[in-house]
């Protein structure tokens, strides 16, 4: 479970301060599929980066699966991140010199998983996104939609509590975007918690709950159906 309470984030540029998040409270339960929407500059990525333990906040409290991460140091935070969170980015973030299998294995290398277990888990994850037969190919040899499916496979391998996806369809055309959303829905039906930032309403509709952020505050939080 994600429990964020009264989170405030201030960016300081020289003497200028900007409150990107203003007293945001949010609870996300295991198994939810959430879309975070809002205009450009409203604070969506800032919120997601904090929930993903990538960024710090200035006041408030944040508990992830019962662990209060508010005062953790960078090392502790990195461990929580690697164990509890799977990442999917707009630009896929695959390493071009590694083949698809090696890309999917990466989070397990950081987690110290042995070679055989790494291989087997990565192949299973590739099977989930229907890309096993491409496993020896490089990212440059497959399409954008396939690259995002590899990134989703990679996000799954450490069995994270939640997948955090920042504009996962931002670089994909609409037919391919829908394919990617169907994969998220299937994973969610298997019990995976998903938090996705998007500015596209058609994409947000695939979630069960839509949270709208404006000027650093949550202005609505409602069921998508
Ligand atoms: N590192 C930073 N330093 C200073 N200001 C920042 C920084 N990162 C974000 N901001 C500001 O904080 C506000 C929120 O930014 P954020 O990226 O969270 O918005 P967003 O809703 O994700 O926008 P977009 O849809 O354009 O990605 C913006 O006004 C932005 O300019």
Short mmCIF file of N, CA, C and O and ligand atoms in Angstrom, two decimals, residues 9-13 16 18-21 36-49 55 90 166-167 197-199 213 216, ligand 1:
data_model
loop_
_atom_site.label_atom_id
_atom_site.label_comp_id
_atom_site.label_asym_id
_atom_site.label_seq_id
_atom_site.Cartn_x
_atom_site.Cartn_y
_atom_site.Cartn_z
N UNK A 9 6.39 19.71 -2.11
CA UNK A 9 7.69 19.73 -2.78
C UNK A 9 7.94 21.13 -3.34
O UNK A 9 7.12 21.67 -4.09
N UNK A 10 9.05 21.70 -2.96
CA UNK A 10 9.41 23.05 -3.41
C UNK A 10 10.69 22.96 -4.24
O UNK A 10 11.67 22.35 -3.80
N UNK A 11 10.66 23.50 -5.44
CA UNK A 11 11.88 23.61 -6.23
C UNK A 11 12.47 24.99 -6.01
O UNK A 11 11.75 26.00 -6.07
N UNK A 12 13.78 25.03 -5.77
CA UNK A 12 14.44 26.33 -5.58
C UNK A 12 15.40 26.56 -6.73
O UNK A 12 16.26 25.72 -7.01
N UNK A 13 15.23 27.67 -7.42
CA UNK A 13 16.18 28.05 -8.47
C UNK A 13 16.74 29.40 -8.06
O UNK A 13 16.05 30.41 -8.17
N UNK A 16 14.57 31.97 -6.20
CA UNK A 16 13.15 31.76 -6.53
C UNK A 16 12.69 30.38 -6.07
O UNK A 16 13.36 29.37 -6.31
N UNK A 18 9.49 27.52 -6.02
CA UNK A 18 8.26 27.15 -6.71
C UNK A 18 7.67 25.91 -6.04
O UNK A 18 8.34 24.87 -5.96
N UNK A 19 6.43 26.03 -5.57
CA UNK A 19 5.80 24.90 -4.88
C UNK A 19 5.16 23.99 -5.92
O UNK A 19 4.07 24.27 -6.43
N UNK A 20 5.86 22.90 -6.27
CA UNK A 20 5.35 22.01 -7.33
C UNK A 20 4.29 21.06 -6.79
O UNK A 20 3.40 20.64 -7.54
N UNK A 21 4.36 20.71 -5.50
CA UNK A 21 3.30 19.92 -4.86
C UNK A 21 2.93 20.59 -3.56
O UNK A 21 3.82 20.97 -2.78
N UNK A 36 -2.73 9.17 -13.43
CA UNK A 36 -2.58 10.54 -12.93
C UNK A 36 -2.60 11.45 -14.14
O UNK A 36 -1.77 11.31 -15.05
N UNK A 37 -3.57 12.37 -14.15
CA UNK A 37 -3.73 13.29 -15.28
C UNK A 37 -3.54 14.73 -14.81
O UNK A 37 -3.48 14.99 -13.60
N UNK A 38 -3.53 15.65 -15.76
CA UNK A 38 -3.44 17.07 -15.41
C UNK A 38 -2.69 17.83 -16.47
O UNK A 38 -1.95 17.23 -17.26
N UNK A 39 -2.87 19.15 -16.50
CA UNK A 39 -2.20 19.95 -17.53
C UNK A 39 -0.68 19.92 -17.38
O UNK A 39 -0.15 19.51 -16.34
N UNK A 40 0.00 20.36 -18.44
CA UNK A 40 1.46 20.44 -18.41
C UNK A 40 1.91 21.35 -17.25
O UNK A 40 1.32 22.41 -17.04
N UNK A 41 2.89 20.88 -16.49
CA UNK A 41 3.41 21.69 -15.40
C UNK A 41 2.60 21.61 -14.12
O UNK A 41 2.88 22.31 -13.15
N UNK A 42 1.59 20.72 -14.09
CA UNK A 42 0.71 20.67 -12.90
C UNK A 42 1.34 19.93 -11.72
O UNK A 42 0.85 20.04 -10.60
N UNK A 43 2.37 19.12 -11.99
CA UNK A 43 3.04 18.40 -10.89
C UNK A 43 2.93 16.89 -10.99
O UNK A 43 3.32 16.18 -10.06
N UNK A 44 2.46 16.37 -12.13
CA UNK A 44 2.28 14.92 -12.28
C UNK A 44 3.59 14.15 -12.12
O UNK A 44 3.67 13.20 -11.34
N UNK A 45 4.61 14.59 -12.87
CA UNK A 45 5.89 13.87 -12.80
C UNK A 45 6.53 14.04 -11.43
O UNK A 45 7.15 13.11 -10.92
N UNK A 46 6.38 15.22 -10.86
CA UNK A 46 6.94 15.44 -9.51
C UNK A 46 6.30 14.46 -8.53
O UNK A 46 7.01 13.80 -7.75
N UNK A 47 4.99 14.30 -8.62
CA UNK A 47 4.29 13.37 -7.72
C UNK A 47 4.76 11.94 -7.97
O UNK A 47 5.09 11.20 -7.05
N UNK A 48 4.82 11.57 -9.25
CA UNK A 48 5.24 10.20 -9.55
C UNK A 48 6.68 9.95 -9.10
O UNK A 48 6.97 8.90 -8.54
N UNK A 49 7.56 10.90 -9.31
CA UNK A 49 8.96 10.72 -8.89
C UNK A 49 9.09 10.55 -7.39
O UNK A 49 9.95 9.81 -6.91
N UNK A 55 12.75 10.88 -5.98
CA UNK A 55 12.95 12.28 -5.58
C UNK A 55 12.50 12.46 -4.13
O UNK A 55 11.67 11.71 -3.64
N UNK A 90 8.57 6.90 -20.91
CA UNK A 90 8.11 7.28 -22.24
C UNK A 90 9.09 6.83 -23.34
O UNK A 90 8.69 6.37 -24.39
N UNK A 166 5.57 6.53 -16.55
CA UNK A 166 5.44 7.96 -16.84
C UNK A 166 5.24 8.16 -18.35
O UNK A 166 6.15 7.91 -19.14
N UNK A 167 4.05 8.54 -18.75
CA UNK A 167 3.67 8.71 -20.16
C UNK A 167 4.12 7.50 -21.00
O UNK A 167 4.83 7.65 -22.00
N UNK A 197 1.25 7.97 -15.32
CA UNK A 197 1.01 9.38 -15.65
C UNK A 197 0.70 9.46 -17.14
O UNK A 197 1.40 8.86 -17.96
N UNK A 198 -0.37 10.15 -17.47
CA UNK A 198 -0.68 10.36 -18.89
C UNK A 198 -1.44 11.66 -19.06
O UNK A 198 -2.13 12.10 -18.13
N UNK A 199 -1.30 12.30 -20.21
CA UNK A 199 -2.16 13.46 -20.44
C UNK A 199 -3.24 13.12 -21.47
O UNK A 199 -4.00 13.96 -21.88
N UNK A 213 -4.38 16.23 -11.22
CA UNK A 213 -3.53 17.17 -10.48
C UNK A 213 -3.57 18.51 -11.20
O UNK A 213 -3.53 18.57 -12.43
N UNK A 216 -0.25 21.67 -8.54
CA UNK A 216 0.37 20.99 -7.40
C UNK A 216 -0.59 20.42 -6.38
O UNK A 216 -0.17 19.99 -5.31
N1 LIG B 1 14.02 20.35 -11.25
C1 LIG B 1 13.16 21.37 -11.27
N2 LIG B 1 13.55 22.62 -10.90
C2 LIG B 1 12.68 23.64 -10.90
N3 LIG B 1 11.39 23.55 -11.25
C3 LIG B 1 10.94 22.33 -11.62
C4 LIG B 1 11.80 21.18 -11.65
N4 LIG B 1 11.07 20.12 -12.07
C5 LIG B 1 9.82 20.57 -12.28
N5 LIG B 1 9.74 21.89 -12.02
C6 LIG B 1 8.53 22.72 -12.11
O1 LIG B 1 7.52 22.15 -11.29
C7 LIG B 1 6.26 22.19 -11.94
C8 LIG B 1 5.70 20.79 -12.05
O2 LIG B 1 6.49 20.05 -12.98
P1 LIG B 1 6.14 18.55 -13.39
O3 LIG B 1 7.22 18.10 -14.32
O4 LIG B 1 5.88 17.74 -12.17
O5 LIG B 1 4.77 18.77 -14.18
P2 LIG B 1 4.00 17.76 -15.12
O6 LIG B 1 2.56 17.88 -14.74
O7 LIG B 1 4.59 16.41 -15.07
O8 LIG B 1 4.21 18.44 -16.53
P3 LIG B 1 4.35 17.79 -18.01
O9 LIG B 1 2.99 17.22 -18.35
O10 LIG B 1 4.70 18.95 -18.86
O11 LIG B 1 5.42 16.75 -17.93
C9 LIG B 1 6.49 22.86 -13.28
O12 LIG B 1 6.14 24.21 -13.16
C10 LIG B 1 7.97 22.71 -13.53
O13 LIG B 1 8.47 23.78 -14.28
#
